[in-house]
Amino acid sequence: SGLLCAKPTPATKKFMETWYKEMSPNNDQIAYNAIYQRMIGSSTDAKAAPFKVKVLNISIFPPGPFYFEDPLTPEEKAQVYMIHNNYIVGHDAKVNRFKSIGFWKI
């Protein structure tokens, strides 16, 4: 799920509480998708949900494979706002990957 911004409305609070209870330690996306689908029911229209969900622009919010494995130009990398350090297992592996590109400053 990566980056999530939500207004603290009753609907988003209920969603977050349910998501927290249902997610597994290894895959929060499956629980997120299942809960969201239950909220909109059989509708294919996202407007049926009690809150808006938008997909972020991949060129400025890239997932791990897009940033680390696909060859981005320096100009493209300069436009990135946030990297989702996913598609790699383990905290240490994620830290090391960010350190290798100078993105870990702690």
CSV table of N, CA and C in Angstrom, one decimal:
chain,number,residue,atom,x,y,z
A,1,SER,N,0.8,-1.2,0.0
A,1,SER,CA,0.0,0.0,0.0
A,1,SER,C,0.8,1.3,0.0
A,2,GLY,N,2.0,1.2,0.5
A,2,GLY,CA,3.0,2.3,0.3
A,2,GLY,C,2.6,3.6,1.0
A,3,LEU,N,2.2,4.5,0.3
A,3,LEU,CA,1.8,5.9,0.8
A,3,LEU,C,0.3,6.0,0.8
A,4,LEU,N,-0.2,6.5,1.9
A,4,LEU,CA,-1.6,6.6,2.1
A,4,LEU,C,-1.8,7.9,2.8
A,5,CYS,N,-2.7,8.7,2.3
A,5,CYS,CA,-3.1,10.0,3.0
A,5,CYS,C,-4.6,9.9,3.1
A,6,ALA,N,-5.1,10.2,4.3
A,6,ALA,CA,-6.5,10.1,4.5
A,6,ALA,C,-7.0,11.2,5.5
A,7,LYS,N,-8.1,11.8,5.2
A,7,LYS,CA,-8.8,12.7,6.1
A,7,LYS,C,-9.4,11.8,7.2
A,8,PRO,N,-9.4,12.3,8.5
A,8,PRO,CA,-9.9,11.5,9.6
A,8,PRO,C,-11.4,11.5,9.7
A,9,THR,N,-12.1,11.1,8.6
A,9,THR,CA,-13.6,11.0,8.6
A,9,THR,C,-14.0,9.7,9.3
A,10,PRO,N,-15.3,9.6,9.7
A,10,PRO,CA,-15.7,8.4,10.3
A,10,PRO,C,-15.5,7.2,9.3
A,11,ALA,N,-15.7,7.4,8.0
A,11,ALA,CA,-15.5,6.3,7.1
A,11,ALA,C,-14.1,5.9,7.0
A,12,THR,N,-13.1,6.8,6.9
A,12,THR,CA,-11.7,6.4,6.8
A,12,THR,C,-11.2,5.8,8.1
A,13,LYS,N,-11.7,6.3,9.2
A,13,LYS,CA,-11.3,5.7,10.5
A,13,LYS,C,-11.8,4.2,10.6
A,14,LYS,N,-13.0,4.0,10.2
A,14,LYS,CA,-13.6,2.6,10.2
A,14,LYS,C,-12.8,1.8,9.3
A,15,PHE,N,-12.5,2.3,8.1
A,15,PHE,CA,-11.7,1.5,7.1
A,15,PHE,C,-10.3,1.2,7.7
A,16,MET,N,-9.6,2.1,8.3
A,16,MET,CA,-8.3,1.9,8.9
A,16,MET,C,-8.3,0.9,10.0
A,17,GLU,N,-9.3,1.0,10.9
A,17,GLU,CA,-9.4,0.0,12.0
A,17,GLU,C,-9.6,-1.4,11.5
A,18,THR,N,-10.5,-1.5,10.5
A,18,THR,CA,-10.8,-2.8,9.9
A,18,THR,C,-9.5,-3.3,9.2
A,19,TRP,N,-8.9,-2.5,8.4
A,19,TRP,CA,-7.7,-2.9,7.7
A,19,TRP,C,-6.6,-3.4,8.7
A,20,TYR,N,-6.4,-2.7,9.8
A,20,TYR,CA,-5.4,-3.0,10.8
A,20,TYR,C,-5.7,-4.4,11.3
A,21,LYS,N,-7.0,-4.7,11.6
A,21,LYS,CA,-7.4,-6.0,12.2
A,21,LYS,C,-7.2,-7.1,11.2
A,22,GLU,N,-7.4,-6.9,9.9
A,22,GLU,CA,-7.4,-7.9,8.9
A,22,GLU,C,-6.1,-8.1,8.2
A,23,MET,N,-5.2,-7.2,8.2
A,23,MET,CA,-4.0,-7.4,7.5
A,23,MET,C,-3.1,-8.4,8.1
A,24,SER,N,-2.3,-9.1,7.2
A,24,SER,CA,-1.3,-10.0,7.6
A,24,SER,C,0.0,-9.3,7.7
A,25,PRO,N,1.0,-9.8,8.5
A,25,PRO,CA,2.3,-9.2,8.6
A,25,PRO,C,3.0,-9.1,7.2
A,26,ASN,N,2.7,-9.9,6.3
A,26,ASN,CA,3.4,-10.0,5.0
A,26,ASN,C,2.7,-9.3,3.9
A,27,ASN,N,1.4,-9.1,4.0
A,27,ASN,CA,0.7,-8.5,2.8
A,27,ASN,C,-0.5,-7.7,3.2
A,28,ASP,N,-0.3,-6.4,3.4
A,28,ASP,CA,-1.4,-5.5,3.7
A,28,ASP,C,-2.3,-5.2,2.5
A,29,GLN,N,-1.7,-5.4,1.3
A,29,GLN,CA,-2.5,-5.0,0.1
A,29,GLN,C,-3.7,-5.9,-0.1
A,30,ILE,N,-3.5,-7.2,0.2
A,30,ILE,CA,-4.7,-8.1,0.0
A,30,ILE,C,-5.8,-7.7,0.9
A,31,ALA,N,-5.6,-7.4,2.2
A,31,ALA,CA,-6.6,-7.0,3.1
A,31,ALA,C,-7.2,-5.7,2.6
A,32,TYR,N,-6.4,-4.7,2.2
A,32,TYR,CA,-6.9,-3.4,1.7
A,32,TYR,C,-7.9,-3.6,0.6
A,33,ASN,N,-7.5,-4.4,-0.4
A,33,ASN,CA,-8.3,-4.6,-1.6
A,33,ASN,C,-9.6,-5.3,-1.2
A,34,ALA,N,-9.6,-6.3,-0.3
A,34,ALA,CA,-10.8,-7.0,0.1
A,34,ALA,C,-11.7,-6.1,0.8
A,35,ILE,N,-11.2,-5.3,1.7
A,35,ILE,CA,-12.1,-4.4,2.5
A,35,ILE,C,-12.7,-3.3,1.6
A,36,TYR,N,-11.9,-2.8,0.7
A,36,TYR,CA,-12.4,-1.8,-0.2
A,36,TYR,C,-13.5,-2.4,-1.1
A,37,GLN,N,-13.3,-3.6,-1.6
A,37,GLN,CA,-14.3,-4.2,-2.4
A,37,GLN,C,-15.6,-4.5,-1.7
A,38,ARG,N,-15.5,-4.9,-0.4
A,38,ARG,CA,-16.7,-5.0,0.4
A,38,ARG,C,-17.4,-3.7,0.6
A,39,MET,N,-16.7,-2.6,0.7
A,39,MET,CA,-17.3,-1.3,0.9
A,39,MET,C,-18.1,-0.9,-0.4
A,40,ILE,N,-17.6,-1.2,-1.6
A,40,ILE,CA,-18.3,-0.7,-2.8
A,40,ILE,C,-19.2,-1.8,-3.3
A,41,GLY,N,-19.2,-3.0,-2.7
A,41,GLY,CA,-20.1,-4.1,-3.1
A,41,GLY,C,-19.9,-4.5,-4.5
A,42,SER,N,-20.9,-4.8,-5.2
A,42,SER,CA,-20.8,-5.3,-6.6
A,42,SER,C,-20.6,-4.2,-7.6
A,43,SER,N,-20.6,-2.9,-7.1
A,43,SER,CA,-20.4,-1.8,-8.0
A,43,SER,C,-19.0,-1.8,-8.6
A,44,THR,N,-18.8,-1.4,-9.8
A,44,THR,CA,-17.5,-1.2,-10.4
A,44,THR,C,-17.1,0.3,-10.4
A,45,ASP,N,-18.0,1.1,-9.8
A,45,ASP,CA,-17.8,2.5,-9.7
A,45,ASP,C,-17.2,2.9,-8.4
A,46,ALA,N,-16.0,3.4,-8.4
A,46,ALA,CA,-15.3,3.9,-7.2
A,46,ALA,C,-16.1,4.9,-6.4
A,47,LYS,N,-17.1,5.6,-7.1
A,47,LYS,CA,-17.9,6.6,-6.4
A,47,LYS,C,-18.8,6.0,-5.4
A,48,ALA,N,-18.9,4.6,-5.4
A,48,ALA,CA,-19.8,4.0,-4.5
A,48,ALA,C,-19.1,3.9,-3.1
A,49,ALA,N,-17.8,4.1,-3.0
A,49,ALA,CA,-17.1,4.0,-1.8
A,49,ALA,C,-17.4,5.3,-1.0
A,50,PRO,N,-17.3,5.2,0.3
A,50,PRO,CA,-17.5,6.4,1.2
A,50,PRO,C,-16.4,7.4,1.2
A,51,PHE,N,-15.3,7.1,0.5
A,51,PHE,CA,-14.2,8.1,0.4
A,51,PHE,C,-13.5,7.8,-1.0
A,52,LYS,N,-12.7,8.8,-1.4
A,52,LYS,CA,-12.1,8.8,-2.7
A,52,LYS,C,-10.7,8.0,-2.6
A,53,VAL,N,-10.4,7.3,-3.6
A,53,VAL,CA,-9.1,6.6,-3.7
A,53,VAL,C,-8.6,7.0,-5.1
A,54,LYS,N,-7.3,7.4,-5.1
A,54,LYS,CA,-6.6,7.8,-6.3
A,54,LYS,C,-5.3,7.1,-6.4
A,55,VAL,N,-4.9,6.7,-7.6
A,55,VAL,CA,-3.6,6.1,-7.8
A,55,VAL,C,-2.6,7.2,-8.1
A,56,LEU,N,-1.5,7.1,-7.5
A,56,LEU,CA,-0.5,8.2,-7.7
A,56,LEU,C,0.2,8.0,-9.0
A,57,ASN,N,0.7,9.1,-9.5
A,57,ASN,CA,1.5,9.1,-10.8
A,57,ASN,C,2.8,8.3,-10.6
A,58,ILE,N,2.9,7.3,-11.4
A,58,ILE,CA,4.1,6.4,-11.3
A,58,ILE,C,5.4,7.0,-11.6
A,59,SER,N,5.4,8.1,-12.4
A,59,SER,CA,6.7,8.7,-12.7
A,59,SER,C,7.2,9.6,-11.6
A,60,ILE,N,6.4,10.0,-10.6
A,60,ILE,CA,6.9,10.8,-9.5
A,60,ILE,C,6.8,10.0,-8.2
A,61,PHE,N,6.0,8.9,-8.2
A,61,PHE,CA,5.9,8.0,-7.0
A,61,PHE,C,6.1,6.6,-7.4
A,62,PRO,N,7.3,6.3,-7.9
A,62,PRO,CA,7.6,5.0,-8.5
A,62,PRO,C,7.7,3.8,-7.5
A,63,PRO,N,7.2,2.7,-7.8
A,63,PRO,CA,7.5,1.5,-7.0
A,63,PRO,C,8.9,1.0,-7.2
A,64,GLY,N,9.4,0.2,-6.3
A,64,GLY,CA,10.8,-0.3,-6.3
A,64,GLY,C,11.3,-0.7,-7.6
A,65,PRO,N,10.6,-1.7,-8.3
A,65,PRO,CA,11.1,-2.1,-9.6
A,65,PRO,C,11.3,-1.0,-10.6
A,66,PHE,N,10.3,-0.1,-10.7
A,66,PHE,CA,10.4,1.0,-11.6
A,66,PHE,C,11.6,1.9,-11.4
A,67,TYR,N,11.9,2.2,-10.1
A,67,TYR,CA,13.0,3.1,-9.8
A,67,TYR,C,14.3,2.3,-9.8
A,68,PHE,N,14.4,1.2,-9.2
A,68,PHE,CA,15.7,0.5,-9.1
A,68,PHE,C,16.1,-0.4,-10.2
A,69,GLU,N,15.1,-1.0,-11.0
A,69,GLU,CA,15.5,-1.9,-12.0
A,69,GLU,C,15.3,-1.4,-13.4
A,70,ASP,N,14.4,-0.5,-13.6
A,70,ASP,CA,14.2,0.2,-14.9
A,70,ASP,C,15.2,1.3,-15.1
A,71,PRO,N,15.9,1.4,-16.2
A,71,PRO,CA,16.9,2.5,-16.3
A,71,PRO,C,16.2,3.9,-16.5
A,72,LEU,N,16.2,4.7,-15.4
A,72,LEU,CA,15.7,6.0,-15.5
A,72,LEU,C,16.8,7.0,-15.8
A,73,THR,N,16.5,8.0,-16.5
A,73,THR,CA,17.5,9.0,-16.8
A,73,THR,C,17.7,9.9,-15.6
A,74,PRO,N,18.8,10.6,-15.5
A,74,PRO,CA,19.0,11.5,-14.4
A,74,PRO,C,17.9,12.5,-14.3
A,75,GLU,N,17.4,13.0,-15.4
A,75,GLU,CA,16.3,13.9,-15.5
A,75,GLU,C,15.0,13.3,-14.9
A,76,GLU,N,14.7,12.1,-15.2
A,76,GLU,CA,13.5,11.4,-14.7
A,76,GLU,C,13.7,11.2,-13.2
A,77,LYS,N,14.9,10.8,-12.7
A,77,LYS,CA,15.1,10.6,-11.3
A,77,LYS,C,15.0,11.9,-10.5
A,78,ALA,N,15.3,13.0,-11.1
A,78,ALA,CA,15.2,14.3,-10.5
A,78,ALA,C,13.8,14.7,-10.2
A,79,GLN,N,12.8,14.1,-11.0
A,79,GLN,CA,11.4,14.4,-10.8
A,79,GLN,C,10.7,13.6,-9.8
A,80,VAL,N,11.4,12.5,-9.3
A,80,VAL,CA,10.7,11.6,-8.3
A,80,VAL,C,10.5,12.3,-7.0
A,81,TYR,N,9.3,12.2,-6.5
A,81,TYR,CA,9.0,12.8,-5.2
A,81,TYR,C,9.1,11.8,-4.0
A,82,MET,N,8.8,10.5,-4.3
A,82,MET,CA,8.9,9.5,-3.2
A,82,MET,C,9.1,8.2,-3.9
A,83,ILE,N,10.0,7.3,-3.4
A,83,ILE,CA,10.2,6.0,-3.9
A,83,ILE,C,9.5,5.0,-2.9
A,84,HIS,N,8.7,4.1,-3.5
A,84,HIS,CA,8.1,3.0,-2.7
A,84,HIS,C,9.1,1.9,-2.7
A,85,ASN,N,9.8,1.7,-1.6
A,85,ASN,CA,10.9,0.7,-1.5
A,85,ASN,C,10.3,-0.7,-1.3
A,86,ASN,N,9.6,-1.1,-2.3
A,86,ASN,CA,8.9,-2.4,-2.3
A,86,ASN,C,9.6,-3.4,-3.2
A,87,TYR,N,9.0,-4.6,-3.3
A,87,TYR,CA,9.5,-5.7,-4.1
A,87,TYR,C,10.9,-6.1,-3.6
A,88,ILE,N,11.1,-6.0,-2.3
A,88,ILE,CA,12.3,-6.5,-1.7
A,88,ILE,C,11.9,-6.9,-0.3
A,89,VAL,N,12.4,-8.0,0.2
A,89,VAL,CA,12.0,-8.6,1.5
A,89,VAL,C,13.0,-8.2,2.6
A,90,GLY,N,12.5,-7.8,3.7
A,90,GLY,CA,13.3,-7.6,4.9
A,90,GLY,C,13.7,-6.1,5.1
A,91,HIS,N,13.6,-5.7,6.3
A,91,HIS,CA,14.0,-4.3,6.7
A,91,HIS,C,15.4,-4.0,6.3
A,92,ASP,N,16.3,-4.9,6.7
A,92,ASP,CA,17.7,-4.6,6.4
A,92,ASP,C,18.0,-4.5,4.9
A,93,ALA,N,17.3,-5.3,4.1
A,93,ALA,CA,17.5,-5.2,2.7
A,93,ALA,C,17.0,-3.9,2.1
A,94,LYS,N,15.9,-3.4,2.7
A,94,LYS,CA,15.3,-2.1,2.3
A,94,LYS,C,16.3,-0.9,2.7
A,95,VAL,N,16.8,-1.0,3.9
A,95,VAL,CA,17.7,0.0,4.4
A,95,VAL,C,19.0,0.0,3.5
A,96,ASN,N,19.5,-1.1,3.2
A,96,ASN,CA,20.7,-1.2,2.4
A,96,ASN,C,20.5,-0.7,1.0
A,97,ARG,N,19.3,-1.0,0.5
A,97,ARG,CA,19.1,-0.5,-0.9
A,97,ARG,C,19.0,1.0,-0.9
A,98,PHE,N,18.4,1.6,0.1
A,98,PHE,CA,18.3,3.1,0.2
A,98,PHE,C,19.7,3.7,0.4
A,99,LYS,N,20.5,3.0,1.3
A,99,LYS,CA,21.9,3.5,1.6
A,99,LYS,C,22.7,3.5,0.3
A,100,SER,N,22.5,2.4,-0.6
A,100,SER,CA,23.3,2.3,-1.8
A,100,SER,C,23.1,3.5,-2.7
A,101,ILE,N,22.0,4.2,-2.6
A,101,ILE,CA,21.8,5.3,-3.5
A,101,ILE,C,21.8,6.6,-2.8
A,102,GLY,N,22.2,6.6,-1.5
A,102,GLY,CA,22.4,7.8,-0.7
A,102,GLY,C,21.1,8.3,-0.2
A,103,PHE,N,20.0,7.5,0.0
A,103,PHE,CA,18.7,7.9,0.5
A,103,PHE,C,18.5,7.6,1.9
A,104,TRP,N,19.5,7.1,2.6
A,104,TRP,CA,19.3,6.7,4.0
A,104,TRP,C,20.2,7.6,4.8
A,105,LYS,N,19.7,8.5,5.6
A,105,LYS,CA,20.5,9.5,6.3
A,105,LYS,C,20.4,9.3,7.8
A,106,ILE,N,19.7,8.3,8.3
A,106,ILE,CA,19.6,8.2,9.8
A,106,ILE,C,20.9,7.5,10.4
